[in-house]
Structures are given as C-alpha cells and as structure tokens.
Amino acid sequence: MKEFKARTALYLYRMAGGLISPLLPFYLSMRAARGKEDPHRKRERMGRTNKKRPEGPLIWLHAASVGETLALVPLIDRILQLHINVLLTTGTVTSASLVENRFGSRVIHQFAPLDVKPAIRRFLDHWKPDLALVCESEIWPLRINGLARRHIPQVMVNAHMSGRSFHSWQKRPALASHIFRQIDAAIGQSESDAEQYHALGVKTVAVSGNLKADIAPSADKNLLMQYRASLHNRLVWAAISTHEGEENIAAEVHLALKTRLPNLLTIIVPRHPERADAIMEELEKKSLHVIRHSEKRMPDENTDIILVDTIGEMGVFLQLAKVSFIGKSLTQTGGHNPLEPALLGSAILTGPHVENFKDTFDVFFANNAARIVEDATQLAVQLNTLLTHEPTRYEMIEAAYDTATNMSGALERTLKVLRPFIDPLIMQAKLHHQDTNHGW
C-alpha cells in the first residue's frame, strides 16, 4: 500500500507536469521579460541544446543559484584536474554569468531543465552523465526518478534541508521514502542535515561541513586599490545579498547615521543585480548621491551609496567594509551564509531570520562572531557602535575569522565520500586519453 501511494503521488506529479507543459514557453517568456531567464537560452529549460556531449566520462553538477555555485567551485576545480568533463547546470541568469566568468570554456554550462518529464528525458538522453552531484537542497522528483531508472549514481553534496522542508516531506512519508531512497548518498553540511536526509530514506549519509568554508576568498587587487585610494579614511559598511525592502532599510540607516558620521559611505550589494534599476530609483527619491559600480566611476566625498550591480566582485566590497549586514534576514526569511564576510575581515550583523543557515549561525553566535539586529533602529545602533569603537569591532572580526577557518576541510571530506563514485571515472578518463593519443 505504501509503495502504491508513492507511485500514485509521483504519477500525479508527472501528470501535472504534462498538463502544464504547453504553458511552459509562455511561462519562460514571462520570466525572461522580468530578467529571470536568458531569452536566447530558454530551450535549455526544456532539455534542448545545441552543444555536443564531450567524449569520455561526464559528471553533471547542479547548483540552484549564485551561493550554491560558489560552494561548488573548489569541488569543480578538483574534478577538472582529474580530466573528467563537467556539465554544470544552474537556475538563474546571475549564476550563469558567474560560471562564465569563473570557468569560461573549462566547463559546459546549461540552464537546468524544468522538472517535467519531456525536459528531463531529453536532457538525460543527450548528456548521459556518468554521475550526478546536486548541491544543497534541490529535490526534483522526476530528475531523481529519471537518474535512478538509468542507473546513474546521484549524490547530494553540501546537502542542506530547512526545518520547514523536512516537516513538509514528513507529511508525505510514502512519497518521501520512494524519492529519497533513490539518492545514493547525501553529504550533509551538519549532523542535523545528514540525520534529516537519512530519516527521509537516504541510506548512505555523511557529514562534511560547509563547502563554502573552503572557498579561497578572491578580489581584484587593482580595483580594490582604486577604491581604497578614492575613499581615503571614510567609514564604510556594506549591506550584502539584500532582498526587496532591505535596500530601503540600508538607505534609511545611512541617513540616520550620517548626522553623527558625516564621512559614512554605504555599499549595497543586492542578491539579484537585475533589480538595480528599481533600487536606484528608490534611492534617488531619498536625495541620496548614488553611483553604480557598473559605471566604473570612483566615489568622491559627496557619494553616499555605492550600488553594486555586478556579480563576482563581492570580495572587493567586503574588504572595503568594516561591518557587513547580511540580507534576506529582516524583510524575508532564510538569511545568507556568513562565511565569506568572515573570511574577508568584516564584522557581521544579521537579521533574526537565518533559518536556512541556522547551524552555521549558531556557531557564530556562540563564538560572539556575529550579532542579531531586529530592525532598522537596532541596525543603526550596532553600526554606530562597531564603526566608532575599534576594539569591539576587531574582536568580532577576529572571532568570525577563527570560526570560519575552523569550519574548513569540507572539500576533502566530500571527496573521500565521493571516491567510490569518481574512481571508476578517473580510470575511464585515462583510457579515453590513451585511446585518443592525448596522453595523460
């Protein structure tokens, strides 16, 4: 009966996808009009492509957005060193740009196929991956089922699951068991992540820690020097990975603090740069002097705010900022990861809604490496304290750096779990290179 219920639920899910398939081109066009899709690559969402599958072994890695893509960078670099082909799918325009900037032609990038049967079938029939590695919490029933039917191993890496998602799956135990037992392994960010995947049906689980702690922070040194030269000794703070409503909060905080700190400069880095035009319009209504980073102008003494409307340059601005507020934590729930600002020497503030990174933040809070602000008023108070009292700020920065570095090692732990899946592909790659006279 349990298996029957699971298969019925999956059948209904598949049927629902079939019913909406004729509407998907319209849906994708609407998203493209809002900047959510690349209009020239919409067909990839339906599993179609004009790129050829390379010869030799191929690992398919999937990351939903920018954060997940960054988490996979060290792992992808290691796989490429093994001469194994990498197909990387992402779900957003910004993450696609990041892949292009970071890897160029070293990996094949495609937009992730929608989880409808025709798209998944076309995608798998064309690419025929030898292994699928999915980052964090992307659970697509038809993708999982399709890979299992083709006997393609699939592993969740840097696996994470929010409490809300876990409880939602618990309400559908038959379907959850049917889907999750088809996943060959889940390598969790934390003990609780691993336990939740195991409880839902994944038989093999392990704990790696967060792959983002193994990312070597980078920044354009020339650009950093240019900004530092133009800023002189101004007090700088950043609101990073902001979502709708948080840019307005940052602007109000800037105006409130400017009377006390006349040389204050605020940097705003929205999570989705495609919102920059709307953000700019709102900021200018407040009579603030704003420059956009993409315009390649350096700030002067009259600049209030730098709006960072590009991707892949967060490292520059985190090194400029003495304090960073991490977004999606005041006006929305979930939060973002504190590891990058911690590793780049910025004191960390966050709103109370950090559910998506609870385990990480729990460690930061326990080590006095981050502080919570409940609203704009508390944000202004904490900023004033940290910007004007260096001993307190330096103590937080040091605690955050130590906390982040102590979390490193996830990459090696992940590779250890992946060895049984990757070792056969290494041998295939060697044989392929010998057969094609490329050497090794």
Tab-separated table of C-alpha atoms in Angstrom:
chain	number	residue	atom	x	y	z
A	1	MET	CA	0.000	0.000	0.000
A	2	LYS	CA	2.826	2.412	0.906
A	3	GLU	CA	4.562	1.800	-2.439
A	4	PHE	CA	1.262	2.193	-4.282
A	5	LYS	CA	0.652	5.571	-2.624
A	6	ALA	CA	4.156	6.729	-3.514
A	7	ARG	CA	3.866	5.705	-7.143
A	8	THR	CA	0.415	7.277	-7.366
A	9	ALA	CA	1.727	10.553	-5.962
A	10	LEU	CA	4.651	10.511	-8.396
A	11	TYR	CA	2.289	9.689	-11.270
A	12	LEU	CA	0.055	12.633	-10.365
A	13	TYR	CA	3.112	14.885	-10.115
A	14	ARG	CA	4.202	13.717	-13.561
A	15	MET	CA	0.708	14.173	-14.982
A	16	ALA	CA	0.520	17.693	-13.575
A	17	GLY	CA	3.786	18.461	-15.342
A	18	GLY	CA	2.345	17.074	-18.563
A	19	LEU	CA	-0.746	19.252	-18.259
A	20	ILE	CA	1.253	22.440	-17.796
A	21	SER	CA	3.891	21.604	-20.447
A	22	PRO	CA	2.058	23.529	-23.216
A	23	LEU	CA	2.132	26.625	-20.971
A	24	LEU	CA	5.835	26.444	-20.213
A	25	PRO	CA	7.020	28.513	-23.237
A	26	PHE	CA	4.704	31.322	-22.126
A	27	TYR	CA	5.912	30.955	-18.536
A	28	LEU	CA	9.558	31.139	-19.612
A	29	SER	CA	8.865	34.171	-21.819
A	30	MET	CA	7.280	35.982	-18.875
A	31	ARG	CA	10.315	35.195	-16.712
A	32	ALA	CA	12.657	36.359	-19.476
A	33	ALA	CA	10.770	39.667	-19.675
A	34	ARG	CA	11.445	40.156	-15.942
A	35	GLY	CA	15.137	39.328	-16.350
A	36	LYS	CA	14.728	35.928	-14.679
A	37	GLU	CA	15.619	33.926	-17.791
A	38	ASP	CA	18.057	34.366	-20.677
A	39	PRO	CA	15.687	34.799	-23.655
A	40	HIS	CA	18.263	33.252	-26.008
A	41	ARG	CA	18.598	30.083	-23.940
A	42	LYS	CA	15.025	29.254	-22.933
A	43	ARG	CA	15.118	25.984	-24.863
A	44	GLU	CA	17.681	24.638	-22.395
A	45	ARG	CA	14.945	24.707	-19.765
A	46	MET	CA	13.112	22.129	-21.867
A	47	GLY	CA	16.185	19.900	-22.075
A	48	ARG	CA	17.180	21.018	-25.576
A	49	THR	CA	20.682	22.114	-26.522
A	50	ASN	CA	22.910	22.839	-29.492
A	51	LYS	CA	26.026	21.666	-27.659
A	52	LYS	CA	27.523	18.224	-28.158
A	53	ARG	CA	28.239	15.835	-25.337
A	54	PRO	CA	32.018	15.527	-24.991
A	55	GLU	CA	33.623	12.111	-25.298
A	56	GLY	CA	34.762	10.422	-22.126
A	57	PRO	CA	33.292	10.475	-18.616
A	58	LEU	CA	30.976	13.328	-17.674
A	59	ILE	CA	29.861	14.485	-14.236
A	60	TRP	CA	26.716	16.584	-14.022
A	61	LEU	CA	26.758	19.093	-11.173
A	62	HIS	CA	23.753	21.241	-10.353
A	63	ALA	CA	23.588	24.442	-8.312
A	64	ALA	CA	20.413	26.466	-7.957
A	65	SER	CA	21.858	29.970	-7.748
A	66	VAL	CA	24.954	32.041	-7.002
A	67	GLY	CA	25.557	30.804	-3.452
A	68	GLU	CA	25.357	27.137	-4.384
A	69	THR	CA	27.527	27.729	-7.469
A	70	LEU	CA	30.230	29.336	-5.345
A	71	ALA	CA	30.087	26.384	-2.956
A	72	LEU	CA	30.838	24.001	-5.833
A	73	VAL	CA	33.808	25.957	-7.233
A	74	PRO	CA	36.548	24.109	-5.251
A	75	LEU	CA	34.957	20.734	-5.999
A	76	ILE	CA	34.686	21.512	-9.723
A	77	ASP	CA	38.318	22.610	-9.835
A	78	ARG	CA	39.384	19.282	-8.314
A	79	ILE	CA	37.234	17.271	-10.759
A	80	LEU	CA	38.679	19.156	-13.734
A	81	GLN	CA	42.191	18.312	-12.513
A	82	LEU	CA	41.204	14.646	-12.949
A	83	HIS	CA	40.495	15.239	-16.665
A	84	ILE	CA	36.805	14.456	-16.178
A	85	ASN	CA	34.310	16.527	-18.155
A	86	VAL	CA	31.979	18.746	-16.139
A	87	LEU	CA	28.438	19.730	-17.079
A	88	LEU	CA	27.226	22.434	-14.698
A	89	THR	CA	23.590	23.481	-14.583
A	90	THR	CA	22.248	26.480	-12.704
A	91	GLY	CA	18.855	28.092	-12.398
A	92	THR	CA	19.486	31.842	-12.593
A	93	VAL	CA	20.924	34.380	-15.019
A	94	THR	CA	23.330	35.707	-12.385
A	95	SER	CA	24.728	32.260	-11.644
A	96	ALA	CA	25.203	31.654	-15.381
A	97	SER	CA	27.283	34.844	-15.600
A	98	LEU	CA	29.305	33.730	-12.605
A	99	VAL	CA	30.051	30.381	-14.269
A	100	GLU	CA	31.172	32.132	-17.454
A	101	ASN	CA	33.447	34.492	-15.528
A	102	ARG	CA	34.895	31.787	-13.285
A	103	PHE	CA	35.288	28.813	-15.623
A	104	GLY	CA	34.932	30.047	-19.204
A	105	SER	CA	35.067	27.068	-21.569
A	106	ARG	CA	36.518	24.675	-18.961
A	107	VAL	CA	33.001	23.502	-18.093
A	108	ILE	CA	29.831	23.118	-20.113
A	109	HIS	CA	27.095	25.332	-18.706
A	110	GLN	CA	23.408	24.766	-19.283
A	111	PHE	CA	20.343	26.189	-17.619
A	112	ALA	CA	18.746	23.465	-15.531
A	113	PRO	CA	15.895	21.602	-17.206
A	114	LEU	CA	12.489	22.047	-15.643
A	115	ASP	CA	11.294	19.058	-13.645
A	116	VAL	CA	8.806	17.880	-16.242
A	117	LYS	CA	9.123	14.503	-17.913
A	118	PRO	CA	9.897	15.619	-21.511
A	119	ALA	CA	12.598	18.067	-20.385
A	120	ILE	CA	14.286	15.604	-18.023
A	121	ARG	CA	14.107	12.818	-20.618
A	122	ARG	CA	15.645	14.960	-23.385
A	123	PHE	CA	18.333	16.243	-21.035
A	124	LEU	CA	19.414	12.808	-19.808
A	125	ASP	CA	19.149	11.207	-23.258
A	126	HIS	CA	21.513	13.825	-24.684
A	127	TRP	CA	24.074	14.291	-21.910
A	128	LYS	CA	24.158	10.741	-20.494
A	129	PRO	CA	26.029	11.770	-17.323
A	130	ASP	CA	28.059	9.139	-15.507
A	131	LEU	CA	27.426	10.743	-12.117
A	132	ALA	CA	25.109	13.492	-10.838
A	133	LEU	CA	26.129	15.747	-7.937
A	134	VAL	CA	23.415	18.070	-6.679
A	135	CYS	CA	24.212	20.918	-4.316
A	136	GLU	CA	22.350	21.628	-1.080
A	137	SER	CA	18.566	21.159	-1.243
A	138	GLU	CA	17.446	20.742	-4.865
A	139	ILE	CA	14.980	17.839	-4.667
A	140	TRP	CA	13.379	17.262	-8.076
A	141	PRO	CA	11.290	14.063	-8.079
A	142	LEU	CA	11.386	13.450	-11.844
A	143	ARG	CA	15.104	14.149	-12.089
A	144	ILE	CA	15.766	11.754	-9.213
A	145	ASN	CA	13.499	9.115	-10.720
A	146	GLY	CA	14.983	9.580	-14.200
A	147	LEU	CA	18.547	9.158	-12.976
A	148	ALA	CA	17.608	6.087	-10.946
A	149	ARG	CA	15.877	4.458	-13.938
A	150	ARG	CA	19.088	4.911	-15.947
A	151	HIS	CA	21.197	3.602	-13.044
A	152	ILE	CA	23.170	6.847	-12.903
A	153	PRO	CA	24.525	7.408	-9.367
A	154	GLN	CA	23.298	10.607	-7.712
A	155	VAL	CA	24.743	12.266	-4.630
A	156	MET	CA	23.627	15.319	-2.681
A	157	VAL	CA	26.746	17.367	-1.831
A	158	ASN	CA	26.886	20.176	0.712
A	159	ALA	CA	23.433	18.812	1.477
A	160	HIS	CA	21.126	21.003	3.494
A	161	MET	CA	17.465	20.925	4.397
A	162	SER	CA	15.464	23.547	6.243
A	163	GLY	CA	13.201	22.504	9.084
A	164	ARG	CA	10.197	23.608	7.064
A	165	SER	CA	11.128	21.394	4.104
A	166	PHE	CA	11.843	18.434	6.366
A	167	HIS	CA	8.458	18.673	8.074
A	168	SER	CA	6.754	19.066	4.709
A	169	TRP	CA	8.302	15.824	3.448
A	170	GLN	CA	7.409	14.081	6.723
A	171	LYS	CA	3.745	14.746	5.956
A	172	ARG	CA	4.145	12.631	2.785
A	173	PRO	CA	6.115	9.631	4.099
A	174	ALA	CA	5.318	7.249	1.237
A	175	LEU	CA	6.366	9.718	-1.458
A	176	ALA	CA	9.397	10.865	0.537
A	177	SER	CA	10.654	7.320	1.038
A	178	HIS	CA	10.129	6.471	-2.636
A	179	ILE	CA	12.102	9.534	-3.785
A	180	PHE	CA	14.878	9.778	-1.218
A	181	ARG	CA	15.793	6.092	-1.237
A	182	GLN	CA	16.805	6.552	-4.896
A	183	ILE	CA	19.528	9.024	-3.852
A	184	ASP	CA	22.762	7.072	-3.471
A	185	ALA	CA	24.315	9.307	-0.798
A	186	ALA	CA	23.824	12.629	0.960
A	187	ILE	CA	26.847	14.512	2.302
A	188	GLY	CA	25.403	16.941	4.826
A	189	GLN	CA	26.659	20.338	5.939
A	190	SER	CA	25.815	19.362	9.522
A	191	GLU	CA	24.784	16.401	11.654
A	192	SER	CA	21.170	17.550	11.561
A	193	ASP	CA	21.210	17.766	7.754
A	194	ALA	CA	22.573	14.232	7.484
A	195	GLU	CA	20.047	12.942	10.015
A	196	GLN	CA	17.134	14.501	8.141
A	197	TYR	CA	18.156	13.016	4.789
A	198	HIS	CA	18.600	9.614	6.451
A	199	ALA	CA	15.193	9.891	8.147
A	200	LEU	CA	13.582	10.580	4.770
A	201	GLY	CA	15.106	7.493	3.158
A	202	VAL	CA	18.700	8.112	2.037
A	203	LYS	CA	20.600	5.059	3.251
A	204	THR	CA	24.161	6.417	2.994
A	205	VAL	CA	24.805	9.742	4.709
A	206	ALA	CA	27.927	11.554	5.886
A	207	VAL	CA	28.867	14.966	7.284
A	208	SER	CA	31.354	17.207	5.502
A	209	GLY	CA	30.775	20.681	6.886
A	210	ASN	CA	30.042	23.576	4.556
A	211	LEU	CA	31.961	23.649	1.270
A	212	LYS	CA	31.793	27.434	1.319
A	213	ALA	CA	34.293	27.445	4.170
A	214	ASP	CA	36.852	26.015	1.735
A	215	ILE	CA	36.439	28.768	-0.838
A	216	ALA	CA	39.586	30.866	-1.104
A	217	PRO	CA	38.254	34.451	-0.989
A	218	SER	CA	39.331	36.471	-4.004
A	219	ALA	CA	39.199	40.082	-5.090
A	220	ASP	CA	40.502	42.196	-7.954
A	221	LYS	CA	43.526	43.773	-6.279
A	222	ASN	CA	43.764	46.666	-8.733
A	223	LEU	CA	40.089	47.522	-8.282
A	224	LEU	CA	40.436	47.252	-4.513
A	225	MET	CA	43.386	49.659	-4.572
A	226	GLN	CA	41.456	52.136	-6.721
A	227	TYR	CA	38.545	52.164	-4.304
A	228	ARG	CA	40.783	52.475	-1.257
A	229	ALA	CA	42.591	55.409	-2.832
A	230	SER	CA	39.310	57.197	-3.547
A	231	LEU	CA	37.791	56.509	-0.101
A	232	HIS	CA	40.740	57.722	1.997
A	233	ASN	CA	39.657	57.270	5.641
A	234	ARG	CA	35.889	57.120	5.220
A	235	LEU	CA	33.832	54.824	7.444
A	236	VAL	CA	32.426	52.088	5.221
A	237	TRP	CA	29.765	49.469	5.846
A	238	ALA	CA	28.007	47.124	3.434
A	239	ALA	CA	24.528	45.641	3.150
A	240	ILE	CA	25.142	42.444	1.165
A	241	SER	CA	22.900	39.872	-0.513
A	242	THR	CA	19.935	42.162	0.113
A	243	HIS	CA	16.388	41.392	-0.949
A	244	GLU	CA	13.440	43.650	-1.617
A	245	GLY	CA	12.877	46.102	1.227
A	246	GLU	CA	16.340	45.752	2.714
A	247	GLU	CA	17.902	48.295	0.356
A	248	ASN	CA	15.413	50.844	1.650
A	249	ILE	CA	16.358	49.932	5.233
A	250	ALA	CA	20.049	50.416	4.380
A	251	ALA	CA	19.293	53.836	2.917
A	252	GLU	CA	17.288	54.916	5.978
A	253	VAL	CA	20.084	53.734	8.267
A	254	HIS	CA	22.589	55.697	6.208
A	255	LEU	CA	20.530	58.870	6.518
A	256	ALA	CA	20.100	58.344	10.271
A	257	LEU	CA	23.817	57.809	10.885
A	258	LYS	CA	25.084	60.499	8.535
A	259	THR	CA	24.331	63.229	11.079
A	260	ARG	CA	26.683	61.500	13.553
A	261	LEU	CA	29.141	60.128	10.998
A	262	PRO	CA	29.383	62.662	8.152
A	263	ASN	CA	32.064	60.654	6.326
A	264	LEU	CA	29.923	57.489	6.216
A	265	LEU	CA	29.764	55.503	2.984
A	266	THR	CA	27.233	52.714	2.441
A	267	ILE	CA	27.707	49.874	-0.045
A	268	ILE	CA	24.620	47.957	-1.174
A	269	VAL	CA	25.067	44.609	-2.926
A	270	PRO	CA	21.635	43.234	-3.932
A	271	ARG	CA	21.352	39.479	-4.230
A	272	HIS	CA	19.806	39.911	-7.681
A	273	PRO	CA	21.598	42.639	-9.685
A	274	GLU	CA	18.755	42.727	-12.219
A	275	ARG	CA	16.803	44.712	-9.604
A	276	ALA	CA	19.365	47.530	-9.766
A	277	ASP	CA	17.246	49.932	-11.819
A	278	ALA	CA	14.331	49.734	-9.381
A	279	ILE	CA	16.678	50.063	-6.391
A	280	MET	CA	18.384	53.077	-7.957
A	281	GLU	CA	15.036	54.776	-8.469
A	282	GLU	CA	14.081	54.287	-4.819
A	283	LEU	CA	17.419	55.524	-3.527
A	284	GLU	CA	17.352	58.668	-5.646
A	285	LYS	CA	13.931	59.544	-4.248
A	286	LYS	CA	15.668	59.982	-0.897
A	287	SER	CA	18.014	62.622	-2.374
A	288	LEU	CA	20.993	60.346	-1.873
A	289	HIS	CA	24.064	60.617	-4.077
A	290	VAL	CA	24.376	57.110	-5.542
A	291	ILE	CA	26.862	55.693	-8.022
A	292	ARG	CA	26.551	52.335	-9.761
A	293	HIS	CA	29.605	50.124	-9.763
A	294	SER	CA	28.970	49.081	-13.380
A	295	GLU	CA	29.501	52.678	-14.480
A	296	LYS	CA	33.158	52.342	-13.415
A	297	ARG	CA	33.203	55.638	-11.534
A	298	MET	CA	35.047	56.005	-8.276
A	299	PRO	CA	33.214	57.602	-5.317
A	300	ASP	CA	34.039	61.130	-4.243
A	301	GLU	CA	33.454	62.937	-0.939
A	302	ASN	CA	29.803	63.538	-1.881
A	303	THR	CA	28.971	59.891	-2.600
A	304	ASP	CA	26.505	58.382	-0.137
A	305	ILE	CA	25.996	54.930	-1.601
A	306	ILE	CA	27.750	52.571	-3.989
A	307	LEU	CA	25.211	50.262	-5.627
A	308	VAL	CA	26.989	47.083	-6.750
A	309	ASP	CA	25.048	45.953	-9.802
A	310	THR	CA	27.512	43.291	-10.983
A	311	ILE	CA	28.334	39.764	-9.846
A	312	GLY	CA	31.536	38.046	-8.820
A	313	GLU	CA	33.078	41.111	-7.146
A	314	MET	CA	31.769	40.739	-3.601
A	315	GLY	CA	35.302	40.195	-2.305
A	316	VAL	CA	36.331	43.744	-3.182
A	317	PHE	CA	33.494	45.336	-1.276
A	318	LEU	CA	33.736	43.059	1.747
A	319	GLN	CA	37.368	44.104	2.131
A	320	LEU	CA	36.331	47.759	1.956
A	321	ALA	CA	33.598	47.348	4.567
A	322	LYS	CA	34.410	47.439	8.259
A	323	VAL	CA	30.956	45.992	9.030
A	324	SER	CA	28.619	43.888	6.860
A	325	PHE	CA	24.904	43.321	7.269
A	326	ILE	CA	23.777	40.070	5.621
A	327	GLY	CA	20.420	40.301	3.857
A	328	LYS	CA	17.341	38.126	3.439
A	329	SER	CA	17.176	38.236	7.210
A	330	LEU	CA	14.974	41.265	8.002
A	331	THR	CA	12.267	41.534	5.346
A	332	GLN	CA	12.411	37.894	4.225
A	333	THR	CA	13.202	34.618	5.920
A	334	GLY	CA	16.168	32.344	5.378
A	335	GLY	CA	19.255	34.545	5.565
A	336	HIS	CA	22.529	34.037	3.719
A	337	ASN	CA	25.835	32.453	4.618
A	338	PRO	CA	28.242	34.453	6.837
A	339	LEU	CA	31.412	32.612	5.788
A	340	GLU	CA	32.602	34.961	3.036
A	341	PRO	CA	32.458	38.199	5.077
A	342	ALA	CA	34.013	36.312	7.996
A	343	LEU	CA	36.970	35.205	5.896
A	344	LEU	CA	37.464	38.680	4.426
A	345	GLY	CA	37.673	40.591	7.692
A	346	SER	CA	34.280	42.201	8.147
A	347	ALA	CA	32.276	42.343	11.384
A	348	ILE	CA	28.934	40.610	10.823
A	349	LEU	CA	25.371	41.718	11.528
A	350	THR	CA	22.241	39.838	10.511
A	351	GLY	CA	18.515	39.990	10.966
A	352	PRO	CA	16.788	37.318	13.071
A	353	HIS	CA	15.597	35.189	10.136
A	354	VAL	CA	18.524	32.872	9.404
A	355	GLU	CA	16.637	29.575	9.171
A	356	ASN	CA	18.479	28.393	6.045
A	357	PHE	CA	21.845	28.692	7.795
A	358	LYS	CA	20.821	28.024	11.384
A	359	ASP	CA	23.617	25.560	12.174
A	360	THR	CA	26.301	27.895	10.847
A	361	PHE	CA	24.905	30.944	12.607
A	362	ASP	CA	24.504	29.030	15.861
A	363	VAL	CA	28.274	28.526	15.905
A	364	PHE	CA	28.897	32.179	15.013
A	365	PHE	CA	26.558	33.412	17.750
A	366	ALA	CA	28.106	31.073	20.319
A	367	ASN	CA	31.550	32.478	19.481
A	368	ASN	CA	30.398	36.129	19.547
A	369	ALA	CA	31.318	36.236	15.874
A	370	ALA	CA	28.034	37.783	14.693
A	371	ARG	CA	25.201	39.864	16.140
A	372	ILE	CA	21.454	39.918	15.507
A	373	VAL	CA	19.537	43.114	14.790
A	374	GLU	CA	15.748	43.023	14.912
A	375	ASP	CA	15.009	46.135	12.849
A	376	ALA	CA	16.438	49.279	11.229
A	377	THR	CA	16.851	51.037	14.568
A	378	GLN	CA	18.953	48.232	16.037
A	379	LEU	CA	20.955	48.039	12.822
A	380	ALA	CA	21.787	51.741	13.099
A	381	VAL	CA	22.761	51.396	16.779
A	382	GLN	CA	25.046	48.390	16.166
A	383	LEU	CA	26.647	50.038	13.143
A	384	ASN	CA	27.365	53.190	15.109
A	385	THR	CA	28.982	51.122	17.871
A	386	LEU	CA	31.086	48.943	15.611
A	387	LEU	CA	32.189	51.723	13.279
A	388	THR	CA	33.299	54.009	16.091
A	389	HIS	CA	34.677	51.527	18.631
A	390	GLU	CA	37.612	49.705	17.073
A	391	PRO	CA	38.390	47.222	19.901
A	392	THR	CA	34.850	45.815	19.802
A	393	ARG	CA	34.917	45.621	16.021
A	394	TYR	CA	38.328	43.946	15.849
A	395	GLU	CA	37.267	41.407	18.476
A	396	MET	CA	34.241	40.435	16.365
A	397	ILE	CA	36.290	40.284	13.163
A	398	GLU	CA	38.868	38.002	14.760
A	399	ALA	CA	36.182	35.745	16.240
A	400	ALA	CA	34.418	35.497	12.878
A	401	TYR	CA	37.639	34.657	11.032
A	402	ASP	CA	38.597	31.978	13.562
A	403	THR	CA	35.089	30.498	13.442
A	404	ALA	CA	35.080	30.324	9.644
A	405	THR	CA	38.557	28.829	9.330
A	406	ASN	CA	37.724	26.195	11.938
A	407	MET	CA	34.877	25.075	9.667
A	408	SER	CA	37.212	24.334	6.747
A	409	GLY	CA	38.021	20.840	5.471
A	410	ALA	CA	34.637	20.108	3.876
A	411	LEU	CA	36.155	19.612	0.422
A	412	GLU	CA	38.472	16.796	1.486
A	413	ARG	CA	35.720	15.117	3.489
A	414	THR	CA	33.402	15.362	0.471
A	415	LEU	CA	35.992	13.906	-1.896
A	416	LYS	CA	36.566	10.990	0.483
A	417	VAL	CA	32.856	10.049	0.319
A	418	LEU	CA	32.811	10.544	-3.456
A	419	ARG	CA	35.835	8.319	-4.137
A	420	PRO	CA	33.822	5.132	-4.880
A	421	PHE	CA	31.798	7.116	-7.434
A	422	ILE	CA	34.673	9.054	-9.013
A	423	ASP	CA	37.489	6.466	-9.073
A	424	PRO	CA	35.922	4.460	-11.957
A	425	LEU	CA	35.559	7.692	-13.934
A	426	ILE	CA	39.234	8.525	-13.401
A	427	MET	CA	40.129	5.180	-14.973
A	428	GLN	CA	37.727	5.831	-17.868
A	429	ALA	CA	39.304	9.249	-18.399
A	430	LYS	CA	42.800	7.715	-18.521
A	431	LEU	CA	41.689	5.091	-21.039
A	432	HIS	CA	39.958	7.733	-23.150
A	433	HIS	CA	43.082	9.906	-23.243
A	434	GLN	CA	45.187	6.898	-24.226
A	435	ASP	CA	42.745	5.912	-26.969
A	436	THR	CA	42.724	9.404	-28.428
A	437	ASN	CA	46.518	9.720	-28.161
A	438	HIS	CA	46.272	12.733	-25.923
A	439	GLY	CA	48.480	11.217	-23.246
A	440	TRP	CA	47.855	11.648	-19.569
